[in-house]
Amino acid sequence: MDRPLRRAAAALLPATLLASAALALTGTAAGADAASGTQAPDGIENPAAAAAAWSVSRLTEGTHASGDHGLTADIVLGLAATGTAGDAQRAATDWLAANAGDYITRGAPDSGTVFAGGTAKLALVAAAEHRDPSDFGGHDLTGLLLGRLQDTGRFTDAGPTGDMSNQFTQSLAVLALDRTGDVPGAAVDFLASTRCADGGYPLSLRRNPSRCTSDTDSTGLAVQALLAVGRTADAEPALDWLEAGQRENGGFGYDATSDPNSNSTALAVQALVAGDREEAAGEGIAWLRSMQVGCAGPAADRGAVGYMEPVADGMALRATAQVIPALAGVPLGDIDAADPAPGAAPIDCSPGGGGPGTPGDPQGASEGGSEGTADGTTDGASEGSSGGAAQGAAEGAAEGADGGDVAPGTSGPPGASGGGSAQGASADGTDAASPAGGNDPAPQGGSGGGLAATGAAALPLVGGAAALLACGTAVHLVARRRRAAR
């Protein structure tokens, strides 16, 4: 394993990608302000740290996201990606460990249920937080995952509710087991074998080439898993597919025709970062930054990232949690919580302010900290990806009629109760749209949803970006060669 080298390369990428993002916005109002050396309209100097600070402010009792296991895990991974809020990381990870049984069994501890996607996500969190995945809250997450590995190489669920596993399950299991050195080759081979003819990866794992529908979210996650284990050749076609589907504004929809959303864009960006596609990744980050509430917004909302527009509504916490690693330029396979700063970076929007978060209001990151959100706990209700509902609308009827393995969350119309939703899905593909008033009640494609940079002039900005790109690319190429040789 060459994880230390990969982390060293990843450490250089945020600056590289932010430079690319700044260049991507040249010609816009924000880009013009950056080039002239004035503060950009949103005032956010470190978007990932600001998003992390806002997420911490929304934790219930400082430990969890309204009882939502999957969302809490996403927040922990996001905080770890920024190297901030170590105290909150520890508290939330403790909460996950204490409540792991409910997540693993979907709240039915005596039913024999093993929720493989949730188990994989917990194992990834445990590894990233330097906990022992073989003894996390008294559960052997590694053993549970390996126990759900079929002869085909696929990870499946167990229990009376049936198998609801999908591409998110497979990819997260590969990512988690790679951390412990226990990833079976058959599992990686199965993941690679699911690629569609166009190069992307589907959500549903039903073996029917004529119905293989590439999904942005599933592709983004599968690429990260494949690159983490050194399967570059299997990831390259998918990276090409992602780049071909990127919108002119830099964002990504859950499929080729949908409007861009933060969740799909974040997973695509992480895959592009892992695959050394810096220009496309930078453009994606620029779009994500345009979805972030800046210093012109209410103090309690600053740093939040909206789903399809820069607003801190009921969908924003899930969107923000999944966007943080992308803003930080860190793929899931490289997130490491080693030596984080204990507190969240302050969001400073005072004139001339600067600091690790954004350029004032010291209360901006903490106002509403205990407000939380209404209970959006629907972790076990579905396992659709961010594109789950849309793909399910197209595939669900046909596959379901055949008795095929359609992942719950893909069978209903957008926003349907129990169906996956673009906003409603966590990065384990497990979290359905919440009830009205819940944590993240976003229907697929529903309404939900600036970049700041500094520089004395456009030419120095370009020169600096070129230097950062050269430096970041050089280190990342070394890591890439090492991955290919594994």
Short mmCIF file of C-alpha atoms in Angstrom, two decimals:
data_model
loop_
_atom_site.label_atom_id
_atom_site.label_comp_id
_atom_site.label_asym_id
_atom_site.label_seq_id
_atom_site.Cartn_x
_atom_site.Cartn_y
_atom_site.Cartn_z
CA MET A 1 0.00 0.00 0.00
CA ASP A 2 1.21 3.47 -0.86
CA ARG A 3 -1.36 5.41 1.14
CA PRO A 4 1.18 7.84 2.70
CA LEU A 5 2.35 8.84 -0.77
CA ARG A 6 -1.23 9.21 -1.93
CA ARG A 7 -1.98 11.42 1.07
CA ALA A 8 1.08 13.56 0.32
CA ALA A 9 -0.11 14.01 -3.24
CA ALA A 10 -3.63 14.77 -2.04
CA ALA A 11 -2.28 17.45 0.28
CA LEU A 12 -1.09 19.44 -2.73
CA LEU A 13 -4.25 19.02 -4.73
CA PRO A 14 -6.61 21.43 -2.94
CA ALA A 15 -4.43 24.42 -3.82
CA THR A 16 -3.97 23.09 -7.34
CA LEU A 17 -7.66 22.54 -7.86
CA LEU A 18 -8.66 25.85 -6.29
CA ALA A 19 -6.31 27.57 -8.71
CA SER A 20 -8.02 25.70 -11.52
CA ALA A 21 -11.39 26.69 -10.11
CA ALA A 22 -10.34 30.34 -10.00
CA LEU A 23 -9.26 30.17 -13.62
CA ALA A 24 -12.52 28.46 -14.54
CA LEU A 25 -14.38 31.51 -13.28
CA THR A 26 -12.17 34.08 -15.01
CA GLY A 27 -14.46 36.43 -16.86
CA THR A 28 -17.24 36.21 -14.30
CA ALA A 29 -17.80 38.84 -11.64
CA ALA A 30 -16.11 36.67 -9.04
CA GLY A 31 -13.21 35.95 -11.34
CA ALA A 32 -12.81 39.63 -12.18
CA ASP A 33 -12.73 40.55 -8.50
CA ALA A 34 -10.15 37.86 -7.83
CA ALA A 35 -7.95 39.05 -10.66
CA SER A 36 -8.12 42.65 -9.49
CA GLY A 37 -7.12 41.71 -5.97
CA THR A 38 -10.44 42.61 -4.34
CA GLN A 39 -12.45 40.29 -2.12
CA ALA A 40 -14.80 38.12 -4.12
CA PRO A 41 -18.53 38.49 -3.42
CA ASP A 42 -18.93 35.38 -1.29
CA GLY A 43 -15.87 36.13 0.85
CA ILE A 44 -15.10 32.44 1.38
CA GLU A 45 -11.36 31.86 1.37
CA ASN A 46 -11.39 28.20 2.46
CA PRO A 47 -14.67 26.72 1.24
CA ALA A 48 -14.07 23.22 2.64
CA ALA A 49 -13.24 24.48 6.13
CA ALA A 50 -16.22 26.83 6.07
CA ALA A 51 -18.54 24.01 5.01
CA ALA A 52 -17.11 21.84 7.78
CA ALA A 53 -17.71 24.58 10.36
CA TRP A 54 -21.31 25.00 9.27
CA SER A 55 -21.87 21.23 9.42
CA VAL A 56 -20.52 21.10 12.96
CA SER A 57 -22.96 23.84 13.93
CA ARG A 58 -25.84 21.64 12.83
CA LEU A 59 -24.96 18.55 14.86
CA THR A 60 -27.56 17.61 17.45
CA GLU A 61 -25.98 17.75 20.90
CA GLY A 62 -22.68 18.08 19.06
CA THR A 63 -22.60 14.37 18.29
CA HIS A 64 -24.94 13.34 15.49
CA ALA A 65 -27.22 14.50 12.66
CA SER A 66 -30.65 14.06 14.21
CA GLY A 67 -30.07 10.35 14.68
CA ASP A 68 -29.25 9.79 11.00
CA HIS A 69 -26.38 7.30 10.96
CA GLY A 70 -25.48 7.66 7.29
CA LEU A 71 -25.51 11.45 7.37
CA THR A 72 -23.49 11.50 10.59
CA ALA A 73 -20.90 9.26 8.91
CA ASP A 74 -20.80 11.59 5.91
CA ILE A 75 -20.15 14.54 8.21
CA VAL A 76 -17.33 12.71 9.99
CA LEU A 77 -15.66 11.90 6.66
CA GLY A 78 -16.12 15.50 5.53
CA LEU A 79 -14.55 16.92 8.68
CA ALA A 80 -11.67 14.48 8.40
CA ALA A 81 -11.06 15.59 4.83
CA THR A 82 -10.44 19.15 6.04
CA GLY A 83 -8.19 18.32 9.00
CA THR A 84 -10.43 20.43 11.24
CA ALA A 85 -12.97 19.93 14.02
CA GLY A 86 -11.16 16.99 15.59
CA ASP A 87 -13.26 17.21 18.75
CA ALA A 88 -16.48 17.00 16.73
CA GLN A 89 -15.05 14.15 14.66
CA ARG A 90 -14.29 12.18 17.80
CA ALA A 91 -17.70 12.85 19.38
CA ALA A 92 -19.60 11.91 16.24
CA THR A 93 -17.49 8.78 15.72
CA ASP A 94 -18.15 7.80 19.34
CA TRP A 95 -21.88 8.21 18.68
CA LEU A 96 -21.64 6.04 15.56
CA ALA A 97 -19.78 3.35 17.51
CA ALA A 98 -22.34 3.40 20.30
CA ASN A 99 -25.20 3.11 17.81
CA ALA A 100 -23.54 0.90 15.21
CA GLY A 101 -25.83 -2.02 15.92
CA ASP A 102 -28.91 -0.09 14.87
CA TYR A 103 -27.30 0.89 11.57
CA ILE A 104 -25.90 -2.56 10.77
CA THR A 105 -29.22 -4.31 11.47
CA ARG A 106 -31.55 -1.57 10.25
CA GLY A 107 -32.89 -1.29 13.78
CA ALA A 108 -33.75 -4.99 14.05
CA PRO A 109 -30.93 -6.58 16.07
CA ASP A 110 -32.63 -9.99 16.44
CA SER A 111 -33.63 -10.36 12.81
CA GLY A 112 -30.35 -11.60 11.38
CA THR A 113 -30.14 -8.50 9.21
CA VAL A 114 -26.75 -7.35 7.97
CA PHE A 115 -26.96 -4.08 6.06
CA ALA A 116 -23.80 -4.33 3.98
CA GLY A 117 -23.80 -0.74 2.72
CA GLY A 118 -24.11 0.73 6.20
CA THR A 119 -21.54 -1.70 7.56
CA ALA A 120 -19.11 -0.68 4.82
CA LYS A 121 -19.60 3.01 5.50
CA LEU A 122 -19.00 2.51 9.22
CA ALA A 123 -15.84 0.52 8.45
CA LEU A 124 -14.60 3.35 6.22
CA VAL A 125 -15.27 5.90 8.96
CA ALA A 126 -13.54 3.71 11.55
CA ALA A 127 -10.45 3.35 9.37
CA ALA A 128 -10.32 7.04 8.49
CA GLU A 129 -10.64 7.94 12.18
CA HIS A 130 -7.92 5.45 13.19
CA ARG A 131 -10.38 3.23 15.04
CA ASP A 132 -10.33 -0.55 14.77
CA PRO A 133 -12.92 -1.72 12.20
CA SER A 134 -12.77 -5.21 13.69
CA ASP A 135 -14.01 -3.86 17.02
CA PHE A 136 -16.13 -0.79 16.39
CA GLY A 137 -18.72 -0.44 19.11
CA GLY A 138 -18.27 -4.14 19.77
CA HIS A 139 -18.88 -5.10 16.14
CA ASP A 140 -16.42 -6.76 13.78
CA LEU A 141 -17.24 -4.68 10.71
CA THR A 142 -14.52 -6.32 8.62
CA GLY A 143 -15.76 -9.79 9.48
CA LEU A 144 -19.38 -8.84 8.80
CA LEU A 145 -18.48 -7.52 5.36
CA LEU A 146 -16.40 -10.52 4.40
CA GLY A 147 -19.23 -12.73 5.63
CA ARG A 148 -21.54 -11.08 3.07
CA LEU A 149 -19.17 -11.68 0.14
CA GLN A 150 -20.74 -14.07 -2.37
CA ASP A 151 -18.89 -16.47 -4.67
CA THR A 152 -19.45 -13.97 -7.48
CA GLY A 153 -17.47 -11.32 -5.60
CA ARG A 154 -20.56 -9.29 -4.79
CA PHE A 155 -21.42 -8.02 -1.31
CA THR A 156 -25.06 -8.54 -0.43
CA ASP A 157 -27.41 -7.81 2.45
CA ALA A 158 -28.87 -10.46 4.71
CA GLY A 159 -32.18 -10.49 6.52
CA PRO A 160 -35.94 -10.83 6.13
CA THR A 161 -36.23 -7.63 4.10
CA GLY A 162 -34.17 -9.16 1.31
CA ASP A 163 -31.12 -7.99 -0.56
CA MET A 164 -31.02 -4.26 -1.22
CA SER A 165 -27.35 -3.99 -2.13
CA ASN A 166 -26.21 -1.95 -5.10
CA GLN A 167 -23.15 -0.27 -6.58
CA PHE A 168 -22.75 1.95 -3.52
CA THR A 169 -22.56 -1.15 -1.34
CA GLN A 170 -19.91 -2.74 -3.54
CA SER A 171 -17.76 0.37 -3.90
CA LEU A 172 -17.88 1.31 -0.22
CA ALA A 173 -17.00 -2.26 0.79
CA VAL A 174 -13.96 -2.22 -1.51
CA LEU A 175 -12.90 1.20 -0.17
CA ALA A 176 -13.31 0.09 3.45
CA LEU A 177 -11.56 -3.27 3.11
CA ASP A 178 -8.72 -1.68 1.18
CA ARG A 179 -7.98 0.32 4.32
CA THR A 180 -7.56 -2.85 6.37
CA GLY A 181 -5.69 -4.82 3.71
CA ASP A 182 -8.52 -7.36 3.51
CA VAL A 183 -10.08 -6.51 0.14
CA PRO A 184 -10.63 -9.73 -1.85
CA GLY A 185 -9.63 -9.69 -5.49
CA ALA A 186 -12.99 -11.22 -6.43
CA ALA A 187 -14.78 -8.18 -5.00
CA VAL A 188 -12.71 -5.82 -7.12
CA ASP A 189 -13.16 -7.99 -10.19
CA PHE A 190 -16.91 -7.98 -9.70
CA LEU A 191 -16.97 -4.20 -9.33
CA ALA A 192 -14.95 -3.74 -12.51
CA SER A 193 -17.16 -6.18 -14.39
CA THR A 194 -20.29 -4.10 -13.85
CA ARG A 195 -19.14 -1.28 -16.13
CA CYS A 196 -21.63 -0.34 -18.84
CA ALA A 197 -20.71 -0.29 -22.52
CA ASP A 198 -20.47 3.52 -22.50
CA GLY A 199 -17.81 3.45 -19.78
CA GLY A 200 -19.89 4.50 -16.78
CA TYR A 201 -21.10 2.36 -13.88
CA PRO A 202 -24.73 1.61 -12.99
CA LEU A 203 -26.54 1.78 -9.69
CA SER A 204 -28.34 -1.52 -10.07
CA LEU A 205 -26.13 -4.60 -10.19
CA ARG A 206 -28.58 -6.67 -12.19
CA ARG A 207 -26.67 -8.50 -14.92
CA ASN A 208 -28.46 -7.33 -18.03
CA PRO A 209 -26.25 -5.40 -20.47
CA SER A 210 -29.26 -4.03 -22.36
CA ARG A 211 -30.40 -2.32 -19.16
CA CYS A 212 -27.01 -1.15 -17.94
CA THR A 213 -27.61 2.54 -17.29
CA SER A 214 -24.62 4.60 -16.25
CA ASP A 215 -25.20 6.81 -13.23
CA THR A 216 -23.02 9.75 -12.26
CA ASP A 217 -23.04 9.01 -8.54
CA SER A 218 -22.39 5.29 -8.93
CA THR A 219 -19.65 6.00 -11.44
CA GLY A 220 -18.00 8.55 -9.17
CA LEU A 221 -17.95 6.13 -6.27
CA ALA A 222 -16.87 3.12 -8.34
CA VAL A 223 -13.97 5.07 -9.84
CA GLN A 224 -12.74 6.08 -6.39
CA ALA A 225 -12.83 2.45 -5.25
CA LEU A 226 -11.08 1.13 -8.35
CA LEU A 227 -8.32 3.72 -8.18
CA ALA A 228 -7.83 3.12 -4.46
CA VAL A 229 -6.92 -0.49 -5.23
CA GLY A 230 -4.82 0.33 -8.28
CA ARG A 231 -7.25 -0.71 -11.04
CA THR A 232 -6.51 2.31 -13.23
CA ALA A 233 -7.37 0.61 -16.53
CA ASP A 234 -10.86 -0.19 -15.26
CA ALA A 235 -11.38 3.40 -14.11
CA GLU A 236 -10.16 5.30 -17.17
CA PRO A 237 -13.23 4.67 -19.37
CA ALA A 238 -15.44 5.82 -16.51
CA LEU A 239 -13.38 8.98 -16.06
CA ASP A 240 -13.82 9.67 -19.76
CA TRP A 241 -17.58 9.12 -19.35
CA LEU A 242 -17.68 11.58 -16.46
CA GLU A 243 -15.78 14.24 -18.34
CA ALA A 244 -18.04 13.82 -21.37
CA GLY A 245 -21.08 14.37 -19.16
CA GLN A 246 -19.80 17.46 -17.35
CA ARG A 247 -21.97 20.51 -18.01
CA GLU A 248 -20.53 23.69 -19.47
CA ASN A 249 -20.90 25.35 -16.05
CA GLY A 250 -18.77 22.60 -14.46
CA GLY A 251 -21.55 20.78 -12.63
CA PHE A 252 -22.88 17.24 -12.98
CA GLY A 253 -26.40 15.88 -12.97
CA TYR A 254 -27.28 12.39 -11.84
CA ASP A 255 -27.58 11.46 -15.51
CA ALA A 256 -26.87 12.94 -18.91
CA THR A 257 -29.97 15.15 -19.03
CA SER A 258 -30.66 16.25 -15.46
CA ASP A 259 -29.66 19.62 -14.07
CA PRO A 260 -26.47 19.75 -11.99
CA ASN A 261 -26.74 19.06 -8.27
CA SER A 262 -24.20 19.22 -5.49
CA ASN A 263 -24.22 15.55 -4.53
CA SER A 264 -23.59 14.20 -8.02
CA THR A 265 -21.01 16.90 -8.71
CA ALA A 266 -19.15 16.14 -5.48
CA LEU A 267 -18.81 12.42 -6.20
CA ALA A 268 -17.75 13.15 -9.77
CA VAL A 269 -15.16 15.68 -8.57
CA GLN A 270 -13.68 13.21 -6.08
CA ALA A 271 -13.36 10.64 -8.86
CA LEU A 272 -11.75 13.18 -11.19
CA VAL A 273 -9.29 14.18 -8.47
CA ALA A 274 -8.40 10.53 -7.84
CA GLY A 275 -7.95 10.04 -11.59
CA ASP A 276 -5.68 13.06 -12.09
CA ARG A 277 -8.23 14.94 -14.21
CA GLU A 278 -7.33 18.27 -12.61
CA GLU A 279 -8.95 20.63 -15.12
CA ALA A 280 -12.34 18.95 -15.02
CA ALA A 281 -12.10 18.61 -11.23
CA GLY A 282 -11.31 22.32 -10.88
CA GLU A 283 -14.33 23.25 -12.97
CA GLY A 284 -16.49 21.01 -10.79
CA ILE A 285 -15.16 22.65 -7.63
CA ALA A 286 -15.91 26.07 -9.11
CA TRP A 287 -19.54 25.01 -9.59
CA LEU A 288 -19.72 23.65 -6.04
CA ARG A 289 -18.39 26.92 -4.69
CA SER A 290 -21.14 28.74 -6.54
CA MET A 291 -23.61 26.67 -4.47
CA GLN A 292 -22.07 27.80 -1.16
CA VAL A 293 -23.64 30.46 1.04
CA GLY A 294 -21.06 33.21 1.36
CA CYS A 295 -20.54 36.23 3.53
CA ALA A 296 -23.52 38.03 1.99
CA GLY A 297 -25.80 35.37 3.46
CA PRO A 298 -27.19 35.14 7.00
CA ALA A 299 -24.48 34.52 9.58
CA ALA A 300 -25.96 31.18 10.62
CA ASP A 301 -25.99 29.94 7.02
CA ARG A 302 -22.49 30.86 5.91
CA GLY A 303 -20.49 27.91 4.65
CA ALA A 304 -23.53 25.77 3.85
CA VAL A 305 -23.72 24.26 0.38
CA GLY A 306 -27.13 24.03 -1.24
CA TYR A 307 -28.32 21.17 -3.41
CA MET A 308 -29.14 23.16 -6.54
CA GLU A 309 -28.83 26.73 -5.35
CA PRO A 310 -26.86 28.45 -2.57
CA VAL A 311 -29.41 28.24 0.22
CA ALA A 312 -29.24 26.61 3.65
CA ASP A 313 -32.59 24.85 3.48
CA GLY A 314 -33.62 21.41 4.73
CA MET A 315 -31.56 19.74 2.01
CA ALA A 316 -28.35 21.59 2.74
CA LEU A 317 -26.85 19.51 5.54
CA ARG A 318 -26.72 16.32 3.50
CA ALA A 319 -25.50 18.22 0.44
CA THR A 320 -22.83 20.02 2.44
CA ALA A 321 -21.59 16.88 4.18
CA GLN A 322 -21.03 15.09 0.90
CA VAL A 323 -19.52 18.15 -0.79
CA ILE A 324 -16.85 18.89 1.84
CA PRO A 325 -14.31 16.26 0.66
CA ALA A 326 -14.73 17.43 -2.93
CA LEU A 327 -14.10 21.04 -1.94
CA ALA A 328 -11.03 19.83 -0.07
CA GLY A 329 -9.87 17.86 -3.13
CA VAL A 330 -9.73 14.55 -1.22
CA PRO A 331 -11.13 11.27 -2.60
CA LEU A 332 -12.78 8.88 -0.16
CA GLY A 333 -9.83 6.51 -0.39
CA ASP A 334 -7.46 9.19 0.89
CA ILE A 335 -9.46 10.69 3.77
CA ASP A 336 -7.39 10.43 6.94
CA ALA A 337 -8.17 12.01 10.30
CA ALA A 338 -4.58 11.99 11.52
CA ASP A 339 -3.81 14.98 13.77
CA PRO A 340 -6.78 17.25 12.99
CA ALA A 341 -7.10 20.68 14.58
CA PRO A 342 -9.40 20.26 17.59
CA GLY A 343 -11.91 22.95 16.63
CA ALA A 344 -13.73 24.02 13.51
CA ALA A 345 -12.17 26.87 11.55
CA PRO A 346 -13.89 30.18 12.36
CA ILE A 347 -15.98 31.79 9.64
CA ASP A 348 -14.71 35.34 9.62
CA CYS A 349 -16.56 37.78 7.37
CA SER A 350 -15.31 41.00 8.89
CA PRO A 351 -13.69 43.50 6.48
CA GLY A 352 -10.15 42.36 5.86
CA GLY A 353 -10.80 39.19 7.79
CA GLY A 354 -8.89 36.18 6.82
CA GLY A 355 -8.29 33.09 8.89
CA PRO A 356 -8.64 29.45 8.13
CA GLY A 357 -12.33 29.55 7.40
CA THR A 358 -13.56 32.61 5.61
CA PRO A 359 -12.60 36.31 5.56
CA GLY A 360 -15.85 37.43 10.11
CA ASP A 361 -18.62 36.97 12.06
CA PRO A 362 -17.19 34.69 14.74
CA GLN A 363 -20.68 33.47 15.48
CA GLY A 364 -21.33 32.51 11.90
CA ALA A 365 -20.25 28.93 12.37
CA SER A 366 -22.08 28.39 15.60
CA GLU A 367 -25.40 30.24 15.41
CA GLY A 368 -28.14 27.71 15.46
CA GLY A 369 -25.67 25.08 16.59
CA SER A 370 -28.20 23.35 18.79
CA GLU A 371 -31.09 23.84 16.42
CA GLY A 372 -30.31 20.73 14.43
CA THR A 373 -33.08 19.72 12.07
CA ALA A 374 -36.18 17.65 12.30
CA ASP A 375 -35.62 13.93 12.47
CA GLY A 376 -34.59 12.78 9.01
CA THR A 377 -33.61 9.29 10.06
CA THR A 378 -34.41 7.03 7.13
CA ASP A 379 -31.08 5.26 6.80
CA GLY A 380 -32.45 1.82 6.25
CA ALA A 381 -35.48 2.80 4.20
CA SER A 382 -33.70 2.70 0.87
CA GLU A 383 -30.37 2.24 -0.74
CA GLY A 384 -30.65 4.38 -3.84
CA SER A 385 -27.80 6.57 -4.92
CA SER A 386 -28.22 10.25 -5.61
CA GLY A 387 -29.53 9.23 -8.97
CA GLY A 388 -31.60 6.42 -7.51
CA ALA A 389 -35.07 7.76 -8.01
CA ALA A 390 -34.52 8.91 -11.53
CA GLN A 391 -32.85 5.71 -12.61
CA GLY A 392 -35.50 3.70 -10.83
CA ALA A 393 -38.26 5.49 -12.68
CA ALA A 394 -36.71 4.24 -15.91
CA GLU A 395 -35.52 0.81 -14.77
CA GLY A 396 -37.61 -0.15 -11.78
CA ALA A 397 -40.72 -1.43 -13.47
CA ALA A 398 -38.92 -3.59 -16.00
CA GLU A 399 -36.37 -5.02 -13.61
CA GLY A 400 -38.84 -5.45 -10.78
CA ALA A 401 -41.24 -7.32 -13.01
CA ASP A 402 -38.48 -9.74 -13.84
CA GLY A 403 -37.74 -10.30 -10.18
CA GLY A 404 -34.38 -8.73 -10.71
CA ASP A 405 -32.25 -7.06 -8.14
CA VAL A 406 -33.54 -3.52 -8.15
CA ALA A 407 -32.15 -1.54 -5.28
CA PRO A 408 -34.84 -0.03 -3.10
CA GLY A 409 -34.82 3.63 -3.67
CA THR A 410 -34.84 3.14 -7.42
CA SER A 411 -38.36 1.90 -7.92
CA GLY A 412 -40.52 4.88 -7.19
CA PRO A 413 -41.12 8.22 -8.80
CA PRO A 414 -38.88 11.09 -7.77
CA GLY A 415 -39.41 11.96 -4.18
CA ALA A 416 -41.67 9.05 -3.46
CA SER A 417 -41.73 7.82 0.09
CA GLY A 418 -39.19 5.05 0.48
CA GLY A 419 -37.62 5.77 -2.86
CA GLY A 420 -34.15 7.14 -3.26
CA SER A 421 -33.83 10.80 -4.05
CA ALA A 422 -31.07 12.87 -5.41
CA GLN A 423 -30.70 14.77 -2.22
CA GLY A 424 -31.95 12.07 0.05
CA ALA A 425 -29.17 9.58 -0.55
CA SER A 426 -26.07 9.41 1.53
CA ALA A 427 -22.75 8.34 0.15
CA ASP A 428 -23.65 4.78 1.07
CA GLY A 429 -26.72 5.13 -1.09
CA THR A 430 -28.80 4.28 1.94
CA ASP A 431 -30.69 7.34 2.96
CA ALA A 432 -34.04 7.99 1.40
CA ALA A 433 -35.80 11.29 1.18
CA SER A 434 -36.97 12.30 4.59
CA PRO A 435 -40.56 13.07 5.40
CA ALA A 436 -41.69 16.62 4.95
CA GLY A 437 -39.99 18.73 7.52
CA GLY A 438 -37.25 16.17 7.94
CA ASN A 439 -33.54 16.59 7.70
CA ASP A 440 -33.24 16.38 3.93
CA PRO A 441 -36.61 16.04 2.22
CA ALA A 442 -35.33 16.68 -1.28
CA PRO A 443 -37.15 15.11 -4.16
CA GLN A 444 -35.12 14.15 -7.16
CA GLY A 445 -34.63 17.14 -9.32
CA GLY A 446 -36.54 19.29 -6.88
CA SER A 447 -35.70 22.88 -6.23
CA GLY A 448 -32.86 23.11 -3.86
CA GLY A 449 -30.41 24.83 -4.65
CA GLY A 450 -19.33 32.33 -5.16
CA LEU A 451 -16.11 31.64 -5.59
CA ALA A 452 -13.54 33.79 -3.80
CA ALA A 453 -9.96 34.07 -4.82
CA THR A 454 -7.30 36.70 -4.41
CA GLY A 455 -4.57 37.88 -6.69
CA ALA A 456 -2.92 41.03 -7.83
CA ALA A 457 -3.56 40.48 -11.50
CA ALA A 458 -4.77 37.91 -13.97
CA LEU A 459 -1.30 36.96 -15.24
CA PRO A 460 0.16 36.20 -11.79
CA LEU A 461 -2.94 34.13 -11.11
CA VAL A 462 -2.40 32.12 -14.26
CA GLY A 463 1.30 31.72 -13.51
CA GLY A 464 0.63 30.64 -9.96
CA ALA A 465 -2.00 28.19 -11.08
CA ALA A 466 0.37 26.74 -13.66
CA ALA A 467 3.06 26.28 -11.04
CA LEU A 468 0.62 24.61 -8.65
CA LEU A 469 -0.67 22.38 -11.42
CA ALA A 470 2.84 21.35 -12.35
CA CYS A 471 3.75 20.59 -8.75
CA GLY A 472 0.54 18.76 -7.95
CA THR A 473 0.62 16.80 -11.18
CA ALA A 474 4.22 15.72 -10.67
CA VAL A 475 3.55 14.29 -7.23
CA HIS A 476 0.25 12.76 -8.28
CA LEU A 477 1.84 11.09 -11.30
CA VAL A 478 4.28 9.35 -9.00
CA ALA A 479 1.40 8.09 -6.91
CA ARG A 480 -0.46 7.07 -10.04
CA ARG A 481 2.49 5.04 -11.32
CA ARG A 482 2.78 3.35 -7.94
CA ARG A 483 -0.94 2.51 -8.04
CA ALA A 484 -0.61 1.05 -11.53
CA ALA A 485 2.32 -1.09 -10.43
CA ARG A 486 0.47 -2.61 -7.49
#
